[in-house]
Amino acid sequence: MKISTRGRYGVRLLIDLAEHPKEDRVALAVIAERQRISVRYLEQVAVILRRAGFIRSVKGASGGFALALPPTEIIIGDALRALEGDVLVADPAPAGIRESPYRECVRSMVYDRLNERIAGLVDRMTLASLVERASSLDWASSGDTAGEDGETPPTGTSARTDESFMYFI
């Protein structure tokens, strides 16, 4: 399964807004710079997320974007479906084409189960959980052995985990 650039950038946009809650509204140019994403492409993604009700926008000199819901209420599966359509490993059999019994069996045993698992996984992920995970990984990959408050990083975090997390988004 491959999540498209639109899906990845959309999730990154949501994470950025959630990571900066004190900023009432954030200009897309600021987010684009922080995320190293084209402003034009981010505008297209923002329109989709706004229409789907995940973010809100205010026009004008002091305008910008903000989350429309608390991060705990934004389900990553819903956001990905708004951006991508169905999140599937394999598309269903083309309409009007009859599959061989073997292929039909493989589809139901493998692809359908994978699709169910992936949907279940992204439907259990909230934006808040991704932000929490990203911040713990940033802490672990910074090279510090202790945070500002002197605590040690969460167990099981490493720069290698950070790479796999960033590969997802």
Tab-separated table of C-alpha atoms in Angstrom:
chain	number	residue	atom	x	y	z
A	1	MET	CA	0.000	0.000	0.000
A	2	LYS	CA	1.238	3.449	-0.807
A	3	ILE	CA	-0.262	6.612	0.571
A	4	SER	CA	-0.092	9.371	-2.029
A	5	THR	CA	1.722	12.663	-1.616
A	6	ARG	CA	-1.653	14.326	-1.029
A	7	GLY	CA	-2.387	11.927	1.842
A	8	ARG	CA	1.051	12.333	3.419
A	9	TYR	CA	1.009	16.119	3.112
A	10	GLY	CA	-2.527	16.271	4.495
A	11	VAL	CA	-1.518	14.323	7.589
A	12	ARG	CA	1.579	16.514	7.966
A	13	LEU	CA	-0.612	19.632	7.727
A	14	LEU	CA	-2.889	18.302	10.470
A	15	ILE	CA	0.086	17.366	12.666
A	16	ASP	CA	1.628	20.813	12.197
A	17	LEU	CA	-1.590	22.551	13.241
A	18	ALA	CA	-1.929	20.243	16.253
A	19	GLU	CA	1.700	20.823	17.284
A	20	HIS	CA	1.167	24.594	17.332
A	21	PRO	CA	-2.124	24.992	19.225
A	22	LYS	CA	-1.152	28.350	20.734
A	23	GLU	CA	-1.106	29.892	17.280
A	24	ASP	CA	-4.750	30.831	16.746
A	25	ARG	CA	-4.491	30.699	12.965
A	26	VAL	CA	-1.476	29.725	10.893
A	27	ALA	CA	-0.763	30.906	7.364
A	28	LEU	CA	-0.166	28.109	4.874
A	29	ALA	CA	3.130	29.754	3.915
A	30	VAL	CA	4.357	29.260	7.494
A	31	ILE	CA	3.284	25.609	7.511
A	32	ALA	CA	4.781	25.074	4.060
A	33	GLU	CA	8.110	26.445	5.256
A	34	ARG	CA	8.100	24.356	8.448
A	35	GLN	CA	7.146	21.199	6.550
A	36	ARG	CA	9.190	21.952	3.405
A	37	ILE	CA	6.114	21.556	1.215
A	38	SER	CA	5.070	23.660	-1.782
A	39	VAL	CA	2.510	26.299	-0.760
A	40	ARG	CA	0.520	25.674	-3.943
A	41	TYR	CA	0.245	21.964	-3.245
A	42	LEU	CA	-0.583	22.603	0.398
A	43	GLU	CA	-3.413	24.936	-0.689
A	44	GLN	CA	-5.015	22.085	-2.650
A	45	VAL	CA	-4.713	19.737	0.326
A	46	ALA	CA	-6.082	22.375	2.717
A	47	VAL	CA	-9.198	22.840	0.561
A	48	ILE	CA	-9.974	19.120	0.826
A	49	LEU	CA	-9.410	19.045	4.594
A	50	ARG	CA	-11.508	22.200	5.077
A	51	ARG	CA	-14.418	20.825	3.042
A	52	ALA	CA	-14.225	17.590	5.039
A	53	GLY	CA	-14.459	19.565	8.302
A	54	PHE	CA	-10.995	18.840	9.715
A	55	ILE	CA	-9.653	22.387	9.499
A	56	ARG	CA	-11.168	25.853	9.375
A	57	SER	CA	-9.892	28.950	7.653
A	58	VAL	CA	-10.175	32.687	8.105
A	59	LYS	CA	-9.417	35.017	5.211
A	60	GLY	CA	-7.685	38.344	5.509
A	61	ALA	CA	-4.489	39.861	6.846
A	62	SER	CA	-4.664	38.005	10.157
A	63	GLY	CA	-6.210	34.919	8.604
A	64	GLY	CA	-4.934	31.411	8.365
A	65	PHE	CA	-5.833	27.850	9.233
A	66	ALA	CA	-6.608	26.031	12.472
A	67	LEU	CA	-7.990	22.657	13.447
A	68	ALA	CA	-11.788	22.548	13.388
A	69	LEU	CA	-11.864	19.752	15.973
A	70	PRO	CA	-9.713	18.782	18.947
A	71	PRO	CA	-6.839	16.446	17.932
A	72	THR	CA	-8.428	13.669	20.006
A	73	GLU	CA	-11.491	13.762	17.723
A	74	ILE	CA	-9.663	13.691	14.385
A	75	ILE	CA	-9.391	10.104	13.178
A	76	ILE	CA	-6.495	9.573	10.765
A	77	GLY	CA	-8.484	7.011	8.765
A	78	ASP	CA	-11.220	9.588	8.147
A	79	ALA	CA	-8.672	12.207	7.081
A	80	LEU	CA	-6.922	9.776	4.720
A	81	ARG	CA	-10.238	8.744	3.168
A	82	ALA	CA	-11.116	12.414	2.625
A	83	LEU	CA	-7.752	12.937	0.931
A	84	GLU	CA	-7.330	9.596	-0.863
A	85	GLY	CA	-10.668	7.862	-1.134
A	86	ASP	CA	-10.549	4.307	0.180
A	87	VAL	CA	-7.285	3.256	1.784
A	88	LEU	CA	-6.770	-0.141	0.191
A	89	VAL	CA	-3.902	-2.497	-0.522
A	90	ALA	CA	-5.686	-3.822	-3.592
A	91	ASP	CA	-8.666	-2.564	-5.509
A	92	PRO	CA	-11.671	-4.844	-5.802
A	93	ALA	CA	-12.018	-6.902	-8.967
A	94	PRO	CA	-12.907	-4.708	-11.956
A	95	ALA	CA	-16.643	-4.579	-12.640
A	96	GLY	CA	-17.844	-7.084	-15.216
A	97	ILE	CA	-14.679	-9.189	-15.123
A	98	ARG	CA	-15.021	-12.595	-13.618
A	99	GLU	CA	-12.014	-13.774	-11.642
A	100	SER	CA	-10.702	-17.304	-11.508
A	101	PRO	CA	-11.647	-19.220	-8.338
A	102	TYR	CA	-7.980	-19.236	-7.316
A	103	ARG	CA	-7.638	-15.458	-7.670
A	104	GLU	CA	-10.934	-14.897	-5.868
A	105	CYS	CA	-9.714	-17.095	-3.008
A	106	VAL	CA	-6.412	-15.210	-2.787
A	107	ARG	CA	-8.254	-11.903	-2.817
A	108	SER	CA	-10.530	-12.898	0.036
A	109	MET	CA	-7.819	-14.596	2.088
A	110	VAL	CA	-5.088	-12.020	1.657
A	111	TYR	CA	-6.155	-8.665	0.243
A	112	ASP	CA	-9.510	-8.375	1.963
A	113	ARG	CA	-7.915	-9.201	5.319
A	114	LEU	CA	-5.076	-6.738	4.729
A	115	ASN	CA	-7.563	-4.038	3.786
A	116	GLU	CA	-9.568	-4.719	6.953
A	117	ARG	CA	-6.432	-4.561	9.118
A	118	ILE	CA	-5.197	-1.340	7.551
A	119	ALA	CA	-8.621	0.282	7.875
A	120	GLY	CA	-8.796	-0.860	11.498
A	121	LEU	CA	-5.348	0.538	12.224
A	122	VAL	CA	-5.907	4.009	10.741
A	123	ASP	CA	-9.402	4.156	12.241
A	124	ARG	CA	-7.911	3.675	15.724
A	125	MET	CA	-5.289	6.410	15.196
A	126	THR	CA	-6.148	9.900	16.316
A	127	LEU	CA	-4.285	13.054	15.431
A	128	ALA	CA	-3.470	13.419	19.131
A	129	SER	CA	-1.791	9.997	19.180
A	130	LEU	CA	0.312	10.864	16.112
A	131	VAL	CA	1.398	14.175	17.629
A	132	GLU	CA	2.303	12.436	20.880
A	133	ARG	CA	4.268	9.790	18.984
A	134	ALA	CA	6.029	12.380	16.826
A	135	SER	CA	7.061	14.445	19.852
A	136	SER	CA	8.432	11.402	21.687
A	137	LEU	CA	10.393	10.407	18.590
A	138	ASP	CA	11.757	13.939	18.138
A	139	TRP	CA	12.939	13.784	21.736
A	140	ALA	CA	14.594	10.410	21.219
A	141	SER	CA	16.295	11.325	17.952
A	142	SER	CA	17.641	14.655	19.234
A	143	GLY	CA	20.564	12.871	20.909
A	144	ASP	CA	19.593	14.124	24.358
A	145	THR	CA	19.523	11.599	27.139
A	146	ALA	CA	17.183	13.737	29.204
A	147	GLY	CA	14.477	16.262	28.452
A	148	GLU	CA	14.262	19.827	29.766
A	149	ASP	CA	12.650	18.548	32.938
A	150	GLY	CA	15.438	15.992	33.457
A	151	GLU	CA	13.301	12.986	32.568
A	152	THR	CA	14.690	10.264	30.366
A	153	PRO	CA	13.041	9.621	26.993
A	154	PRO	CA	10.230	7.070	26.807
A	155	THR	CA	11.437	3.472	26.654
A	156	GLY	CA	11.660	1.936	23.202
A	157	THR	CA	12.173	5.120	21.215
A	158	SER	CA	15.082	5.581	18.851
A	159	ALA	CA	16.150	7.433	15.735
A	160	ARG	CA	15.463	4.254	13.760
A	161	THR	CA	11.853	4.299	14.952
A	162	ASP	CA	11.726	7.955	13.937
A	163	GLU	CA	12.672	7.007	10.378
A	164	SER	CA	9.911	4.420	10.128
A	165	PHE	CA	7.375	6.857	11.586
A	166	MET	CA	8.362	9.562	9.109
A	167	TYR	CA	8.187	7.032	6.292
A	168	PHE	CA	4.519	6.610	7.169
A	169	ILE	CA	3.817	10.320	6.915
